[in-house]
Amino acid sequence: MRPLAYIMTPVLILTIILASRFVTWDAIKGEKPQAQADVREGTVSLRTWKIPDAIAAFTCAIETEPKYAEAYVKRGLAYYRAGQYKLAIGDYTRTLDLNRYHADAYASRGDAYRALGDGQQAIADYSASLEKRWNARVMRRRAQTYLEQGNVQNALADYSTAIKRQPSAVAYYARGNAYLRLSTESDEDPLRLALADLNKAVGLEQHFAGAYTSRAQVYVRSGKQALASADYRKVAELLTETIRTWQGEPNALTQVYLWRAFAYQKLGEIGKAETDVHETYKRVFSFFLKKVRNCDIL
């Protein structure tokens, strides 16, 4: 299961852990017992991906206690998971209006704006969150948004700050990808910097499938095909083990199949790649069908 934590996008990592991030100050303050019970029920549903149940429970809590900030911020996450990003933004904004959970609400609202394609507002919210409380994950999210906006230098600056303050395999991987984006076939310096960061990522986490994938691309651009093939083979092995041992939400493996297909394609194993692509399509369809049903369209 370890490779999954590194091959999936940060959004998936966020949605797995975010439900438990919010300290229950509202419960300490003394909200009505029924509202507290509804929030507890909603939190359990959120953790187990029962999104409609979570939204219903948090809504009940809000109806009982209209100024219950914890219910708003968690319902915002439930809406986010359901792909209802505008509703999520509304709840995160309401949380901020209640003067609670500033760092988390800004960061989460930034995620929702980013999902809607509003990178500028996402960066503004990530920056506001970082002013309230520095967090490596939020800084990496802002860096990634800068990268998506084409601002590679600001992205590199954020990644470098994250590495300086809290070095990790993920941070080195992210900065290595930024250097890789800067490089061309004739630019040896960015490739050298990318390789150095990706080597550090792999050194810190030997099951980091994403880092092997990016390092293989560096090797390809450097004309080192044998080393690239070795890394793609390692990626296929790691992701195969992830699929074999995975016990969580089945659709969470969608990107794992897609990245394994990519590795197989690079290795010239086209039949295996096509099989994984078909599996990816099946899981994507299943995911969106579930989302449609959760939205009561069917």
mmCIF file of C-alpha atoms in Angstrom:
data_model
loop_
_atom_site.group_PDB
_atom_site.id
_atom_site.type_symbol
_atom_site.label_atom_id
_atom_site.label_comp_id
_atom_site.label_asym_id
_atom_site.label_seq_id
_atom_site.Cartn_x
_atom_site.Cartn_y
_atom_site.Cartn_z
ATOM 1 C CA MET A 1 0.000 0.000 0.000
ATOM 2 C CA ARG A 2 2.926 2.405 0.553
ATOM 3 C CA PRO A 3 3.490 3.317 -3.099
ATOM 4 C CA LEU A 4 -0.084 4.576 -3.358
ATOM 5 C CA ALA A 5 0.577 7.382 -0.907
ATOM 6 C CA TYR A 6 3.217 8.738 -3.248
ATOM 7 C CA ILE A 7 1.701 8.109 -6.680
ATOM 8 C CA MET A 8 -1.721 9.574 -5.982
ATOM 9 C CA THR A 9 -2.300 13.301 -6.360
ATOM 10 C CA PRO A 10 -2.174 15.518 -3.306
ATOM 11 C CA VAL A 11 -5.944 15.927 -3.572
ATOM 12 C CA LEU A 12 -6.455 12.258 -2.705
ATOM 13 C CA ILE A 13 -4.059 12.444 0.199
ATOM 14 C CA LEU A 14 -5.899 15.522 1.438
ATOM 15 C CA THR A 15 -9.338 13.930 1.297
ATOM 16 C CA ILE A 16 -8.197 10.854 3.205
ATOM 17 C CA ILE A 17 -6.816 12.790 6.192
ATOM 18 C CA LEU A 18 -8.699 16.078 6.295
ATOM 19 C CA ALA A 19 -11.746 14.880 8.202
ATOM 20 C CA SER A 20 -9.646 14.482 11.351
ATOM 21 C CA ARG A 21 -7.724 17.765 11.035
ATOM 22 C CA PHE A 22 -10.206 20.037 12.755
ATOM 23 C CA VAL A 23 -9.923 20.333 16.502
ATOM 24 C CA THR A 24 -13.367 20.145 18.037
ATOM 25 C CA TRP A 25 -13.292 23.474 19.834
ATOM 26 C CA ASP A 26 -17.032 23.825 19.261
ATOM 27 C CA ALA A 27 -17.700 20.722 21.330
ATOM 28 C CA ILE A 28 -15.429 22.092 24.077
ATOM 29 C CA LYS A 29 -17.266 25.423 23.928
ATOM 30 C CA GLY A 30 -20.528 23.639 24.665
ATOM 31 C CA GLU A 31 -22.700 23.335 21.577
ATOM 32 C CA LYS A 32 -26.038 21.573 21.999
ATOM 33 C CA PRO A 33 -25.615 17.815 22.580
ATOM 34 C CA GLN A 34 -27.753 16.894 19.566
ATOM 35 C CA ALA A 35 -25.645 19.077 17.265
ATOM 36 C CA GLN A 36 -22.471 17.522 18.665
ATOM 37 C CA ALA A 37 -23.905 14.048 18.090
ATOM 38 C CA ASP A 38 -24.775 14.955 14.488
ATOM 39 C CA VAL A 39 -21.222 16.174 13.875
ATOM 40 C CA ARG A 40 -19.786 12.970 15.323
ATOM 41 C CA GLU A 41 -22.100 10.932 13.095
ATOM 42 C CA GLY A 42 -21.172 13.024 10.063
ATOM 43 C CA THR A 43 -17.478 12.671 10.792
ATOM 44 C CA VAL A 44 -17.759 8.877 10.841
ATOM 45 C CA SER A 45 -19.651 8.945 7.533
ATOM 46 C CA LEU A 46 -17.030 11.280 6.067
ATOM 47 C CA ARG A 47 -14.182 8.984 7.034
ATOM 48 C CA THR A 48 -15.947 6.014 5.459
ATOM 49 C CA TRP A 49 -16.849 7.951 2.275
ATOM 50 C CA LYS A 50 -20.591 7.890 2.912
ATOM 51 C CA ILE A 51 -20.840 11.399 1.560
ATOM 52 C CA PRO A 52 -24.648 11.934 1.356
ATOM 53 C CA ASP A 53 -24.978 10.690 4.949
ATOM 54 C CA ALA A 54 -22.203 13.025 6.070
ATOM 55 C CA ILE A 55 -23.796 16.035 4.380
ATOM 56 C CA ALA A 56 -27.174 15.219 5.937
ATOM 57 C CA ALA A 57 -25.694 14.870 9.431
ATOM 58 C CA PHE A 58 -23.716 18.107 9.242
ATOM 59 C CA THR A 59 -26.766 19.919 7.881
ATOM 60 C CA CYS A 60 -28.807 18.711 10.849
ATOM 61 C CA ALA A 61 -26.122 20.023 13.173
ATOM 62 C CA ILE A 62 -26.198 23.405 11.449
ATOM 63 C CA GLU A 63 -29.981 23.559 11.663
ATOM 64 C CA THR A 64 -29.702 22.950 15.408
ATOM 65 C CA GLU A 65 -26.726 25.300 15.874
ATOM 66 C CA PRO A 66 -26.540 27.838 13.002
ATOM 67 C CA LYS A 67 -23.150 29.104 14.215
ATOM 68 C CA TYR A 68 -21.516 25.680 14.601
ATOM 69 C CA ALA A 69 -18.222 26.283 12.772
ATOM 70 C CA GLU A 70 -17.030 22.677 12.942
ATOM 71 C CA ALA A 71 -20.179 21.513 11.164
ATOM 72 C CA TYR A 72 -19.623 24.045 8.373
ATOM 73 C CA VAL A 73 -15.972 23.215 7.820
ATOM 74 C CA LYS A 74 -16.639 19.471 7.749
ATOM 75 C CA ARG A 75 -19.680 19.824 5.522
ATOM 76 C CA GLY A 76 -17.416 21.847 3.240
ATOM 77 C CA LEU A 77 -15.122 18.842 2.992
ATOM 78 C CA ALA A 78 -18.091 16.563 2.292
ATOM 79 C CA TYR A 79 -19.228 18.870 -0.515
ATOM 80 C CA TYR A 80 -15.653 18.942 -1.825
ATOM 81 C CA ARG A 81 -15.513 15.162 -1.936
ATOM 82 C CA ALA A 82 -18.843 15.133 -3.768
ATOM 83 C CA GLY A 83 -17.413 17.489 -6.388
ATOM 84 C CA GLN A 84 -19.769 20.285 -5.302
ATOM 85 C CA TYR A 85 -16.989 22.830 -5.101
ATOM 86 C CA LYS A 86 -19.100 25.994 -5.001
ATOM 87 C CA LEU A 87 -21.072 24.670 -2.040
ATOM 88 C CA ALA A 88 -17.786 23.732 -0.358
ATOM 89 C CA ILE A 89 -16.513 27.285 -0.876
ATOM 90 C CA GLY A 90 -19.696 28.621 0.687
ATOM 91 C CA ASP A 91 -19.235 26.519 3.816
ATOM 92 C CA TYR A 92 -15.540 27.359 4.139
ATOM 93 C CA THR A 93 -16.374 31.046 3.772
ATOM 94 C CA ARG A 94 -19.034 30.726 6.451
ATOM 95 C CA THR A 95 -16.440 29.089 8.720
ATOM 96 C CA LEU A 96 -14.165 32.081 8.224
ATOM 97 C CA ASP A 97 -17.079 34.454 8.879
ATOM 98 C CA LEU A 98 -17.495 32.697 12.214
ATOM 99 C CA ASN A 99 -13.818 33.474 12.924
ATOM 100 C CA ARG A 100 -12.809 29.834 13.375
ATOM 101 C CA TYR A 101 -10.380 27.324 11.861
ATOM 102 C CA HIS A 102 -8.708 30.040 9.786
ATOM 103 C CA ALA A 103 -5.683 28.112 8.523
ATOM 104 C CA ASP A 104 -7.661 24.985 7.632
ATOM 105 C CA ALA A 105 -10.617 26.827 6.110
ATOM 106 C CA TYR A 106 -8.401 28.993 3.902
ATOM 107 C CA ALA A 107 -6.367 25.979 2.754
ATOM 108 C CA SER A 108 -9.467 23.909 2.062
ATOM 109 C CA ARG A 109 -11.172 26.756 0.226
ATOM 110 C CA GLY A 110 -7.994 27.092 -1.841
ATOM 111 C CA ASP A 111 -8.330 23.428 -2.814
ATOM 112 C CA ALA A 112 -11.915 24.045 -3.937
ATOM 113 C CA TYR A 113 -10.973 27.107 -5.979
ATOM 114 C CA ARG A 114 -8.138 25.145 -7.559
ATOM 115 C CA ALA A 115 -10.556 22.354 -8.458
ATOM 116 C CA LEU A 116 -12.703 24.978 -10.205
ATOM 117 C CA GLY A 117 -9.688 26.200 -12.162
ATOM 118 C CA ASP A 118 -9.364 29.506 -10.287
ATOM 119 C CA GLY A 119 -5.633 29.330 -9.606
ATOM 120 C CA GLN A 120 -5.301 32.987 -8.647
ATOM 121 C CA GLN A 121 -7.872 32.736 -5.862
ATOM 122 C CA ALA A 122 -6.444 29.390 -4.765
ATOM 123 C CA ILE A 123 -3.004 30.976 -4.369
ATOM 124 C CA ALA A 124 -4.533 33.841 -2.381
ATOM 125 C CA ASP A 125 -6.225 31.402 -0.001
ATOM 126 C CA TYR A 126 -3.136 29.218 0.380
ATOM 127 C CA SER A 127 -1.148 32.370 1.185
ATOM 128 C CA ALA A 128 -3.734 33.419 3.787
ATOM 129 C CA SER A 129 -3.565 29.957 5.335
ATOM 130 C CA LEU A 130 0.234 30.076 5.507
ATOM 131 C CA GLU A 131 0.077 33.453 7.219
ATOM 132 C CA LYS A 132 -2.101 31.927 9.916
ATOM 133 C CA ARG A 133 -0.046 28.754 10.308
ATOM 134 C CA TRP A 134 2.866 27.458 8.291
ATOM 135 C CA ASN A 135 2.224 24.000 6.859
ATOM 136 C CA ALA A 136 4.411 22.058 4.432
ATOM 137 C CA ARG A 137 1.465 20.500 2.636
ATOM 138 C CA VAL A 138 -0.186 23.864 2.032
ATOM 139 C CA MET A 139 3.072 25.349 0.771
ATOM 140 C CA ARG A 140 3.468 22.449 -1.659
ATOM 141 C CA ARG A 141 -0.109 22.974 -2.812
ATOM 142 C CA ARG A 142 0.592 26.635 -3.460
ATOM 143 C CA ALA A 143 3.770 25.696 -5.292
ATOM 144 C CA GLN A 144 1.867 23.221 -7.465
ATOM 145 C CA THR A 145 -0.705 25.890 -8.260
ATOM 146 C CA TYR A 146 2.073 28.294 -9.227
ATOM 147 C CA LEU A 147 3.403 25.559 -11.498
ATOM 148 C CA GLU A 148 -0.010 25.085 -13.102
ATOM 149 C CA GLN A 149 -0.141 28.851 -13.679
ATOM 150 C CA GLY A 150 3.226 28.693 -15.461
ATOM 151 C CA ASN A 151 5.079 30.486 -12.661
ATOM 152 C CA VAL A 152 7.922 27.991 -12.273
ATOM 153 C CA GLN A 153 10.224 30.306 -10.324
ATOM 154 C CA ASN A 154 7.651 30.948 -7.581
ATOM 155 C CA ALA A 155 6.952 27.227 -7.469
ATOM 156 C CA LEU A 156 10.666 26.488 -7.020
ATOM 157 C CA ALA A 157 10.900 29.092 -4.269
ATOM 158 C CA ASP A 158 8.017 27.484 -2.360
ATOM 159 C CA TYR A 159 9.392 23.979 -2.795
ATOM 160 C CA SER A 160 12.815 25.144 -1.607
ATOM 161 C CA THR A 161 11.273 26.741 1.479
ATOM 162 C CA ALA A 162 9.367 23.542 2.224
ATOM 163 C CA ILE A 163 12.559 21.500 1.886
ATOM 164 C CA LYS A 164 14.499 23.877 4.121
ATOM 165 C CA ARG A 165 11.873 23.861 6.856
ATOM 166 C CA GLN A 166 10.623 20.295 6.571
ATOM 167 C CA PRO A 167 12.643 18.112 4.172
ATOM 168 C CA SER A 168 10.743 15.093 2.879
ATOM 169 C CA ALA A 169 10.642 12.722 -0.063
ATOM 170 C CA VAL A 170 7.486 14.405 -1.335
ATOM 171 C CA ALA A 171 9.080 17.856 -1.247
ATOM 172 C CA TYR A 172 12.197 16.735 -3.102
ATOM 173 C CA TYR A 173 10.030 14.923 -5.640
ATOM 174 C CA ALA A 174 7.916 18.003 -6.242
ATOM 175 C CA ARG A 175 10.917 20.293 -6.715
ATOM 176 C CA GLY A 176 12.565 17.727 -8.956
ATOM 177 C CA ASN A 177 9.473 17.742 -11.167
ATOM 178 C CA ALA A 178 9.610 21.536 -11.323
ATOM 179 C CA TYR A 179 13.226 21.410 -12.484
ATOM 180 C CA LEU A 180 12.248 18.738 -14.989
ATOM 181 C CA ARG A 181 9.579 21.048 -16.341
ATOM 182 C CA LEU A 182 12.182 23.794 -16.777
ATOM 183 C CA SER A 183 14.519 21.558 -18.738
ATOM 184 C CA THR A 184 14.774 20.845 -22.430
ATOM 185 C CA GLU A 185 16.914 18.274 -24.153
ATOM 186 C CA SER A 186 19.755 20.811 -24.350
ATOM 187 C CA ASP A 187 19.436 22.131 -20.775
ATOM 188 C CA GLU A 188 21.791 20.031 -18.709
ATOM 189 C CA ASP A 189 21.651 22.151 -15.550
ATOM 190 C CA PRO A 190 17.904 21.772 -14.758
ATOM 191 C CA LEU A 191 18.185 18.063 -15.564
ATOM 192 C CA ARG A 192 21.105 17.753 -13.162
ATOM 193 C CA LEU A 193 19.146 19.539 -10.428
ATOM 194 C CA ALA A 194 16.055 17.415 -11.129
ATOM 195 C CA LEU A 195 18.101 14.224 -10.902
ATOM 196 C CA ALA A 196 19.676 15.307 -7.624
ATOM 197 C CA ASP A 197 16.272 15.973 -6.051
ATOM 198 C CA LEU A 198 14.714 12.775 -7.354
ATOM 199 C CA ASN A 199 17.669 10.755 -6.080
ATOM 200 C CA LYS A 200 17.069 12.279 -2.646
ATOM 201 C CA ALA A 201 13.365 11.436 -2.865
ATOM 202 C CA VAL A 202 14.107 7.813 -3.699
ATOM 203 C CA GLY A 203 16.782 7.695 -1.011
ATOM 204 C CA LEU A 204 14.293 8.859 1.612
ATOM 205 C CA GLU A 205 11.469 6.605 0.390
ATOM 206 C CA GLN A 206 12.435 3.552 -1.611
ATOM 207 C CA HIS A 207 8.801 2.738 -2.429
ATOM 208 C CA PHE A 208 8.159 6.140 -4.033
ATOM 209 C CA ALA A 209 6.769 5.100 -7.424
ATOM 210 C CA GLY A 210 6.232 8.677 -8.570
ATOM 211 C CA ALA A 211 9.870 9.581 -7.975
ATOM 212 C CA TYR A 212 11.055 6.582 -10.000
ATOM 213 C CA THR A 213 8.724 7.625 -12.825
ATOM 214 C CA SER A 214 10.083 11.174 -12.899
ATOM 215 C CA ARG A 215 13.679 9.999 -12.595
ATOM 216 C CA ALA A 216 13.135 7.702 -15.566
ATOM 217 C CA GLN A 217 12.066 10.736 -17.592
ATOM 218 C CA VAL A 218 15.275 12.522 -16.577
ATOM 219 C CA TYR A 219 17.285 9.507 -17.708
ATOM 220 C CA VAL A 220 15.449 9.440 -21.048
ATOM 221 C CA ARG A 221 16.249 13.101 -21.678
ATOM 222 C CA SER A 222 19.850 12.435 -20.679
ATOM 223 C CA GLY A 223 20.135 9.559 -23.166
ATOM 224 C CA LYS A 224 20.430 6.884 -20.450
ATOM 225 C CA GLN A 225 17.773 4.476 -21.696
ATOM 226 C CA ALA A 226 18.935 1.465 -19.687
ATOM 227 C CA LEU A 227 18.627 3.368 -16.411
ATOM 228 C CA ALA A 228 15.230 4.695 -17.495
ATOM 229 C CA SER A 229 13.983 1.180 -18.236
ATOM 230 C CA ALA A 230 15.182 -0.023 -14.842
ATOM 231 C CA ASP A 231 13.181 2.733 -13.133
ATOM 232 C CA TYR A 232 10.053 2.035 -15.185
ATOM 233 C CA ARG A 233 10.372 -1.647 -14.254
ATOM 234 C CA LYS A 234 10.601 -0.657 -10.593
ATOM 235 C CA VAL A 235 7.458 1.469 -10.983
ATOM 236 C CA ALA A 236 5.524 -1.461 -12.462
ATOM 237 C CA GLU A 237 6.654 -3.731 -9.624
ATOM 238 C CA LEU A 238 5.743 -1.249 -6.903
ATOM 239 C CA LEU A 239 2.303 -0.526 -8.336
ATOM 240 C CA THR A 240 1.586 -4.208 -8.897
ATOM 241 C CA GLU A 241 2.296 -4.778 -5.209
ATOM 242 C CA THR A 242 0.016 -1.882 -4.292
ATOM 243 C CA ILE A 243 -2.828 -3.347 -6.330
ATOM 244 C CA ARG A 244 -2.262 -6.804 -4.866
ATOM 245 C CA THR A 245 -2.357 -5.660 -1.248
ATOM 246 C CA TRP A 246 -4.865 -2.783 -1.453
ATOM 247 C CA GLN A 247 -7.798 -3.083 0.969
ATOM 248 C CA GLY A 248 -9.308 0.401 0.760
ATOM 249 C CA GLU A 249 -11.792 2.109 -1.542
ATOM 250 C CA PRO A 250 -11.478 0.312 -4.936
ATOM 251 C CA ASN A 251 -11.784 3.472 -7.013
ATOM 252 C CA ALA A 252 -8.804 4.934 -5.167
ATOM 253 C CA LEU A 253 -6.651 2.640 -7.318
ATOM 254 C CA THR A 254 -7.672 4.364 -10.564
ATOM 255 C CA GLN A 255 -4.487 6.410 -10.855
ATOM 256 C CA VAL A 256 -2.374 3.428 -9.843
ATOM 257 C CA TYR A 257 -3.617 1.490 -12.879
ATOM 258 C CA LEU A 258 -3.068 4.534 -15.081
ATOM 259 C CA TRP A 259 0.522 5.028 -13.944
ATOM 260 C CA ARG A 260 1.263 1.318 -14.291
ATOM 261 C CA ALA A 261 -0.100 1.495 -17.830
ATOM 262 C CA PHE A 262 2.292 4.378 -18.476
ATOM 263 C CA ALA A 263 5.224 2.341 -17.148
ATOM 264 C CA TYR A 264 4.268 -0.694 -19.235
ATOM 265 C CA GLN A 265 3.961 1.489 -22.340
ATOM 266 C CA LYS A 266 7.457 2.877 -21.764
ATOM 267 C CA LEU A 267 8.745 -0.673 -21.361
ATOM 268 C CA GLY A 268 7.144 -1.670 -24.670
ATOM 269 C CA GLU A 269 4.664 -4.040 -22.999
ATOM 270 C CA ILE A 270 1.683 -2.699 -24.921
ATOM 271 C CA GLY A 271 -0.756 -5.513 -24.120
ATOM 272 C CA LYS A 272 -0.326 -4.980 -20.379
ATOM 273 C CA ALA A 273 -0.627 -1.232 -20.838
ATOM 274 C CA GLU A 274 -3.909 -1.591 -22.740
ATOM 275 C CA THR A 275 -5.318 -3.875 -20.058
ATOM 276 C CA ASP A 276 -4.544 -1.292 -17.368
ATOM 277 C CA VAL A 277 -6.021 1.534 -19.451
ATOM 278 C CA HIS A 278 -9.264 -0.413 -19.816
ATOM 279 C CA GLU A 279 -9.308 -0.988 -16.063
ATOM 280 C CA THR A 280 -8.787 2.742 -15.548
ATOM 281 C CA TYR A 281 -11.780 3.560 -17.765
ATOM 282 C CA LYS A 282 -13.957 1.125 -15.808
ATOM 283 C CA ARG A 283 -13.009 2.680 -12.489
ATOM 284 C CA VAL A 284 -13.448 6.248 -13.702
ATOM 285 C CA PHE A 285 -16.930 5.364 -14.966
ATOM 286 C CA SER A 286 -17.764 3.703 -11.642
ATOM 287 C CA PHE A 287 -16.512 6.743 -9.713
ATOM 288 C CA PHE A 288 -18.605 9.234 -11.671
ATOM 289 C CA LEU A 289 -21.659 6.982 -11.595
ATOM 290 C CA LYS A 290 -21.382 6.887 -7.810
ATOM 291 C CA LYS A 291 -20.988 10.677 -7.729
ATOM 292 C CA VAL A 292 -24.095 11.111 -9.883
ATOM 293 C CA ARG A 293 -26.068 8.839 -7.588
ATOM 294 C CA ASN A 294 -24.818 10.726 -4.535
ATOM 295 C CA CYS A 295 -26.136 13.925 -6.083
ATOM 296 C CA ASP A 296 -29.596 12.329 -6.453
ATOM 297 C CA ILE A 297 -29.610 12.852 -10.234
ATOM 298 C CA LEU A 298 -30.611 9.227 -10.835
#
